[in-house]
Amino acid sequence: MVVRNKDEAKREEIIRATVKLVNETGFASSSVAKIAEEANVSPATIYIYFKNKEELLVSTYVEIKQVMGRSLLKDFDETRPLRDILRTFWFNGVEFISRNQDVFQYSEQFSNSPYASLVKAEEVDRYFEPLLKVLNRGKEQKIIKEVPFEVLSAFVFHPMIILSKMNAHDDFKMDQENIDRSFTLAWDAIKF
Amino acid sequence: MVVRNKDEAKREEIIRATVKLVNETGFASSSVAKIAEEANVSPATIYIYFKNKEELLVSTYVEIKQVMGRSLLKDFDETRPLRDILRTFWFNGVEFISRNQDVFQYSEQFSNSPYASLVKAEEVDRYFEPLLKVLNRGKEQKIIKEVPFEVLSAFVFHPMIILSKMNAHDDFKMDQENIDRSFTLAWDAIKF
Amino acid sequence: MVVRNKDEAKREEIIRATVKLVNETGFASSSVAKIAEEANVSPATIYIYFKNKEELLVSTYVEIKQVMGRSLLKDFDETRPLRDILRTFWFNGVEFISRNQDVFQYSEQFSNSPYASLVKAEEVDRYFEPLLKVLNRGKEQKIIKEVPFEVLSAFVFHPMIILSKMNAHDDFKMDQENIDRSFTLAWDAIKF
Amino acid sequence: MVVRNKDEAKREEIIRATVKLVNETGFASSSVAKIAEEANVSPATIYIYFKNKEELLVSTYVEIKQVMGRSLLKDFDETRPLRDILRTFWFNGVEFISRNQDVFQYSEQFSNSPYASLVKAEEVDRYFEPLLKVLNRGKEQKIIKEVPFEVLSAFVFHPMIILSKMNAHDDFKMDQENIDRSFTLAWDAIKF
DNA sequence: GATGAATGAGTGTTCATTCAT
DNA sequence: CATGAATGAACACTCATTCAT
């Protein structure tokens, strides 16, 4: 195992503590002092790794999005049929969210908070660029409908996210069958 | 003895101030003192109309959802074809959100905050019950796919919401054409 | 039964509420609003009967001391032997305190608070004047020791009070035997 | 402000300020903010040294009782005659109270407040254990009356306290003669 | 690099009191 | 006479952040 240097380990520990605390007690009540305690460091130490609380929260969000991007594009293979690519993406998404509920919930809270405006959309979207490319190709090849990317995204990204969220909250069971069923709807929505 | 002691107008003013402040400066930084100032009352006055901050925020949310429910079901007519009913709903939604961005943004922030768990889902969902009924009828008549309500909702409610949100943030323009285009995707997703 | 006029009844109700609340929740947390609620009147009403909170608390104290004075001097008969007079007083005291713990506790809290200095000692002491007279006569007749009144009081009033207080707190059982025993000590202390 | 380690002196200063303020303006009006000002620290600093106001008040009380216990048992010598031991105790008590009126008044206010119930009796009583032992021996040796400890205490502790209190309030002068006289009454009360 | 003590400014909430009705 | 709405000031307490060590 690669031993990361001491500093990086501590930084990660602070981020882990941030996610845990926000996930458990919410955004508003996650003070720097409590995050520090959860991370077993002094509050002052946090200010060595992050300029201020805002930067801590933003960095945490960006790192989550990075990890999430990598996970959702696992097994990405642009040579396969578009439907298969999207289906893999859909399954990856459901799996990631159900396996990383804390991290995911943090990102949802964050992106609905005023902090969200501090992160430029591109900084986060670029992780999904490969997907964007194949979608565009699909449009050109008349495999999927000729509509703006945002519309496609509203039927391929967000329904998966909302269903996974329900799954995490036990409001709905995303078993194999329901994942498949729901992907069928997504594909029917966008296919030419 | 019909003397209205407490002033309904003042209560509404406090709620208006709450929405405005949350909309402008975010959830976390909307303190009771600031809300009071925006509403031109003393902080103590707020506690005459609401037991505590939590109740203020929850009441505000519930009232918004009420209004929203009424607006989205405007011109609801269960005798019309299902596609028309849903299309009207889709247009109503986009219009409501673009006309009531502040109120809508409040509800989004609220439902992603830990306060959300204080509101029972049914208390909010019941405003949409008529829609639920026609969806069930559509399933029985094989007009739309036989999938759980949650899945339908993920393709009929949420894409509209997310697209309207983008519209509100000027990330995407929901003009007449795009509303129509996107509804087509929604209908293609769920139709049998 | 004599019907007191409405006003006086309300005044008594406010005082009753004050005693109850202070007895149950302490001095500091007994706000005017809570007293008003307990008395089933509006906070504003209290200010009709009492100039301010201070006057309410002081009046309550003085009235308690009045009642207490009357109770402790019940069956007072200056023609009986001094020892019998004091013994009756002692028994009356124990009985009053055990029967009126709330009222008594109020008076103890009050007299150890800074409010106490608002009540002139004489205003309270005068209820015990008959006792003072017989004590003085006892000194002249060489039945009890020739020491200042305050010293006598420290051995005849206060031990009874402190033992009754322990009784009320269940720290000590003031049964018939212990009342008698302890009075014997008091008498031995002061007798010539 | 150059000392950075947790400062015992600062803790003591906060306690001193607490006693002074309570002594001067009473229990109820001694807010954390005022105590902080008197101690020349920020209100927030108090919460570094004490978990909350309650703990500050209780700690202050317990420390006072410690000091008081030590002072009252000064020159305690169990080999001397019981009467002498108690007489020394009596004199020590009067002296301590007259020299430490502020501290003593604090303890009286505290023990008549609802905070009192937060301190277990034993935690405070144990400082007086040696005295308790010699009193028990006195009972066995038929030097003093065979009555419960509480009764003895009501005639040996409390009259001294009440007389000292009067002395502090200038209601009564506890000069050498009066101390001696009053002790005689105490001894007459308990002696066999 | 890491710390814990320190703090001014803020938090949500309650206070005693007033006043129009 | 009696009220409930209204409030500025205060409450206990926590905050994000700094700083000497």
JSON list of C-alpha atoms in Angstrom, two decimals, chain C residues 7-111:
[
{"chain": "C", "resi": 7, "resn": "ASP", "atom": "CA", "xyz": [-60.80, 42.20, 42.20]},
{"chain": "C", "resi": 8, "resn": "GLU", "atom": "CA", "xyz": [-59.52, 40.80, 45.46]},
{"chain": "C", "resi": 9, "resn": "ALA", "atom": "CA", "xyz": [-60.08, 37.27, 44.25]},
{"chain": "C", "resi": 10, "resn": "LYS", "atom": "CA", "xyz": [-58.03, 37.91, 41.14]},
{"chain": "C", "resi": 11, "resn": "ARG", "atom": "CA", "xyz": [-55.27, 39.48, 43.18]},
{"chain": "C", "resi": 12, "resn": "GLU", "atom": "CA", "xyz": [-55.13, 36.41, 45.40]},
{"chain": "C", "resi": 13, "resn": "GLU", "atom": "CA", "xyz": [-55.10, 34.18, 42.36]},
{"chain": "C", "resi": 14, "resn": "ILE", "atom": "CA", "xyz": [-52.06, 36.00, 41.00]},
{"chain": "C", "resi": 15, "resn": "ILE", "atom": "CA", "xyz": [-50.27, 35.63, 44.31]},
{"chain": "C", "resi": 16, "resn": "ARG", "atom": "CA", "xyz": [-51.18, 31.95, 44.47]},
{"chain": "C", "resi": 17, "resn": "ALA", "atom": "CA", "xyz": [-49.78, 31.49, 40.97]},
{"chain": "C", "resi": 18, "resn": "THR", "atom": "CA", "xyz": [-46.60, 33.32, 41.93]},
{"chain": "C", "resi": 19, "resn": "VAL", "atom": "CA", "xyz": [-46.01, 31.07, 44.91]},
{"chain": "C", "resi": 20, "resn": "LYS", "atom": "CA", "xyz": [-46.76, 27.94, 42.95]},
{"chain": "C", "resi": 21, "resn": "LEU", "atom": "CA", "xyz": [-44.46, 28.82, 40.10]},
{"chain": "C", "resi": 22, "resn": "VAL", "atom": "CA", "xyz": [-41.58, 29.97, 42.26]},
{"chain": "C", "resi": 23, "resn": "ASN", "atom": "CA", "xyz": [-41.99, 26.87, 44.37]},
{"chain": "C", "resi": 24, "resn": "GLU", "atom": "CA", "xyz": [-41.93, 24.59, 41.36]},
{"chain": "C", "resi": 25, "resn": "THR", "atom": "CA", "xyz": [-39.45, 26.16, 39.01]},
{"chain": "C", "resi": 26, "resn": "GLY", "atom": "CA", "xyz": [-37.46, 28.58, 41.08]},
{"chain": "C", "resi": 27, "resn": "PHE", "atom": "CA", "xyz": [-37.21, 32.31, 41.33]},
{"chain": "C", "resi": 28, "resn": "ALA", "atom": "CA", "xyz": [-35.24, 33.11, 38.23]},
{"chain": "C", "resi": 29, "resn": "SER", "atom": "CA", "xyz": [-37.40, 31.24, 35.77]},
{"chain": "C", "resi": 30, "resn": "SER", "atom": "CA", "xyz": [-40.70, 32.58, 37.09]},
{"chain": "C", "resi": 31, "resn": "SER", "atom": "CA", "xyz": [-41.49, 35.17, 34.49]},
{"chain": "C", "resi": 32, "resn": "VAL", "atom": "CA", "xyz": [-44.48, 37.47, 34.54]},
{"chain": "C", "resi": 33, "resn": "ALA", "atom": "CA", "xyz": [-45.83, 35.74, 31.45]},
{"chain": "C", "resi": 34, "resn": "LYS", "atom": "CA", "xyz": [-45.70, 32.32, 33.12]},
{"chain": "C", "resi": 35, "resn": "ILE", "atom": "CA", "xyz": [-47.25, 33.62, 36.32]},
{"chain": "C", "resi": 36, "resn": "ALA", "atom": "CA", "xyz": [-50.01, 35.18, 34.25]},
{"chain": "C", "resi": 37, "resn": "GLU", "atom": "CA", "xyz": [-50.67, 31.92, 32.48]},
{"chain": "C", "resi": 38, "resn": "GLU", "atom": "CA", "xyz": [-50.78, 29.97, 35.74]},
{"chain": "C", "resi": 39, "resn": "ALA", "atom": "CA", "xyz": [-53.22, 32.56, 37.12]},
{"chain": "C", "resi": 40, "resn": "ASN", "atom": "CA", "xyz": [-55.31, 32.48, 33.95]},
{"chain": "C", "resi": 41, "resn": "VAL", "atom": "CA", "xyz": [-54.97, 36.19, 33.33]},
{"chain": "C", "resi": 42, "resn": "SER", "atom": "CA", "xyz": [-53.14, 38.29, 30.79]},
{"chain": "C", "resi": 43, "resn": "PRO", "atom": "CA", "xyz": [-49.66, 39.51, 31.67]},
{"chain": "C", "resi": 44, "resn": "ALA", "atom": "CA", "xyz": [-51.01, 43.02, 31.36]},
{"chain": "C", "resi": 45, "resn": "THR", "atom": "CA", "xyz": [-53.58, 42.31, 34.06]},
{"chain": "C", "resi": 46, "resn": "ILE", "atom": "CA", "xyz": [-50.85, 41.71, 36.60]},
{"chain": "C", "resi": 47, "resn": "TYR", "atom": "CA", "xyz": [-49.77, 45.30, 36.09]},
{"chain": "C", "resi": 48, "resn": "ILE", "atom": "CA", "xyz": [-53.19, 46.49, 37.15]},
{"chain": "C", "resi": 49, "resn": "TYR", "atom": "CA", "xyz": [-52.82, 44.86, 40.54]},
{"chain": "C", "resi": 50, "resn": "PHE", "atom": "CA", "xyz": [-49.09, 45.37, 41.03]},
{"chain": "C", "resi": 51, "resn": "LYS", "atom": "CA", "xyz": [-46.91, 48.23, 39.91]},
{"chain": "C", "resi": 52, "resn": "ASN", "atom": "CA", "xyz": [-44.25, 45.87, 38.57]},
{"chain": "C", "resi": 53, "resn": "LYS", "atom": "CA", "xyz": [-42.75, 42.47, 39.10]},
{"chain": "C", "resi": 54, "resn": "GLU", "atom": "CA", "xyz": [-40.80, 43.60, 42.13]},
{"chain": "C", "resi": 55, "resn": "GLU", "atom": "CA", "xyz": [-43.93, 44.76, 43.88]},
{"chain": "C", "resi": 56, "resn": "LEU", "atom": "CA", "xyz": [-45.63, 41.48, 43.08]},
{"chain": "C", "resi": 57, "resn": "LEU", "atom": "CA", "xyz": [-42.82, 39.49, 44.62]},
{"chain": "C", "resi": 58, "resn": "VAL", "atom": "CA", "xyz": [-42.55, 41.71, 47.66]},
{"chain": "C", "resi": 59, "resn": "SER", "atom": "CA", "xyz": [-46.31, 41.73, 48.28]},
{"chain": "C", "resi": 60, "resn": "THR", "atom": "CA", "xyz": [-46.38, 37.98, 47.98]},
{"chain": "C", "resi": 61, "resn": "TYR", "atom": "CA", "xyz": [-43.66, 37.73, 50.59]},
{"chain": "C", "resi": 62, "resn": "VAL", "atom": "CA", "xyz": [-45.31, 40.12, 53.01]},
{"chain": "C", "resi": 63, "resn": "GLU", "atom": "CA", "xyz": [-48.62, 38.32, 52.76]},
{"chain": "C", "resi": 64, "resn": "ILE", "atom": "CA", "xyz": [-46.96, 35.01, 53.42]},
{"chain": "C", "resi": 65, "resn": "LYS", "atom": "CA", "xyz": [-45.28, 36.42, 56.48]},
{"chain": "C", "resi": 66, "resn": "GLN", "atom": "CA", "xyz": [-48.65, 37.71, 57.69]},
{"chain": "C", "resi": 67, "resn": "VAL", "atom": "CA", "xyz": [-50.28, 34.33, 57.35]},
{"chain": "C", "resi": 68, "resn": "MET", "atom": "CA", "xyz": [-47.27, 32.70, 58.91]},
{"chain": "C", "resi": 69, "resn": "GLY", "atom": "CA", "xyz": [-47.31, 35.08, 61.85]},
{"chain": "C", "resi": 70, "resn": "ARG", "atom": "CA", "xyz": [-50.97, 34.37, 62.49]},
{"chain": "C", "resi": 71, "resn": "SER", "atom": "CA", "xyz": [-50.44, 30.62, 62.29]},
{"chain": "C", "resi": 72, "resn": "LEU", "atom": "CA", "xyz": [-47.44, 30.51, 64.57]},
{"chain": "C", "resi": 73, "resn": "LEU", "atom": "CA", "xyz": [-49.22, 32.53, 67.24]},
{"chain": "C", "resi": 74, "resn": "LYS", "atom": "CA", "xyz": [-52.34, 30.39, 67.12]},
{"chain": "C", "resi": 75, "resn": "ASP", "atom": "CA", "xyz": [-53.55, 29.57, 70.66]},
{"chain": "C", "resi": 76, "resn": "PHE", "atom": "CA", "xyz": [-51.20, 32.20, 71.97]},
{"chain": "C", "resi": 77, "resn": "ASP", "atom": "CA", "xyz": [-52.06, 32.82, 75.62]},
{"chain": "C", "resi": 78, "resn": "GLU", "atom": "CA", "xyz": [-49.72, 35.10, 77.48]},
{"chain": "C", "resi": 79, "resn": "THR", "atom": "CA", "xyz": [-51.08, 33.97, 80.82]},
{"chain": "C", "resi": 80, "resn": "ARG", "atom": "CA", "xyz": [-49.63, 30.49, 80.46]},
{"chain": "C", "resi": 81, "resn": "PRO", "atom": "CA", "xyz": [-46.12, 29.56, 81.54]},
{"chain": "C", "resi": 82, "resn": "LEU", "atom": "CA", "xyz": [-43.43, 30.79, 79.15]},
{"chain": "C", "resi": 83, "resn": "ARG", "atom": "CA", "xyz": [-42.19, 27.28, 78.41]},
{"chain": "C", "resi": 84, "resn": "ASP", "atom": "CA", "xyz": [-45.69, 26.23, 77.33]},
{"chain": "C", "resi": 85, "resn": "ILE", "atom": "CA", "xyz": [-46.06, 29.31, 75.16]},
{"chain": "C", "resi": 86, "resn": "LEU", "atom": "CA", "xyz": [-42.80, 28.59, 73.36]},
{"chain": "C", "resi": 87, "resn": "ARG", "atom": "CA", "xyz": [-43.57, 24.90, 73.05]},
{"chain": "C", "resi": 88, "resn": "THR", "atom": "CA", "xyz": [-46.89, 25.70, 71.38]},
{"chain": "C", "resi": 89, "resn": "PHE", "atom": "CA", "xyz": [-45.09, 28.11, 69.10]},
{"chain": "C", "resi": 90, "resn": "TRP", "atom": "CA", "xyz": [-42.55, 25.43, 68.21]},
{"chain": "C", "resi": 91, "resn": "PHE", "atom": "CA", "xyz": [-45.24, 22.89, 67.36]},
{"chain": "C", "resi": 92, "resn": "ASN", "atom": "CA", "xyz": [-47.23, 25.47, 65.41]},
{"chain": "C", "resi": 93, "resn": "GLY", "atom": "CA", "xyz": [-44.15, 26.30, 63.40]},
{"chain": "C", "resi": 94, "resn": "VAL", "atom": "CA", "xyz": [-43.34, 22.74, 62.46]},
{"chain": "C", "resi": 95, "resn": "GLU", "atom": "CA", "xyz": [-46.95, 22.12, 61.53]},
{"chain": "C", "resi": 96, "resn": "PHE", "atom": "CA", "xyz": [-47.27, 25.28, 59.46]},
{"chain": "C", "resi": 97, "resn": "ILE", "atom": "CA", "xyz": [-44.14, 24.62, 57.47]},
{"chain": "C", "resi": 98, "resn": "SER", "atom": "CA", "xyz": [-45.00, 21.00, 56.77]},
{"chain": "C", "resi": 99, "resn": "ARG", "atom": "CA", "xyz": [-48.50, 21.96, 55.70]},
{"chain": "C", "resi": 100, "resn": "ASN", "atom": "CA", "xyz": [-47.41, 24.97, 53.65]},
{"chain": "C", "resi": 101, "resn": "GLN", "atom": "CA", "xyz": [-44.17, 23.93, 52.08]},
{"chain": "C", "resi": 102, "resn": "ASP", "atom": "CA", "xyz": [-44.72, 25.91, 48.92]},
{"chain": "C", "resi": 103, "resn": "VAL", "atom": "CA", "xyz": [-45.45, 29.14, 50.72]},
{"chain": "C", "resi": 104, "resn": "PHE", "atom": "CA", "xyz": [-42.58, 28.57, 53.11]},
{"chain": "C", "resi": 105, "resn": "GLN", "atom": "CA", "xyz": [-40.08, 27.74, 50.42]},
{"chain": "C", "resi": 106, "resn": "TYR", "atom": "CA", "xyz": [-41.05, 30.92, 48.63]},
{"chain": "C", "resi": 107, "resn": "SER", "atom": "CA", "xyz": [-40.33, 32.95, 51.73]},
{"chain": "C", "resi": 108, "resn": "GLU", "atom": "CA", "xyz": [-36.94, 31.30, 52.17]},
{"chain": "C", "resi": 109, "resn": "GLN", "atom": "CA", "xyz": [-35.94, 31.94, 48.59]},
{"chain": "C", "resi": 110, "resn": "PHE", "atom": "CA", "xyz": [-37.16, 35.50, 48.86]},
{"chain": "C", "resi": 111, "resn": "SER", "atom": "CA", "xyz": [-35.38, 36.33, 52.07]}
]
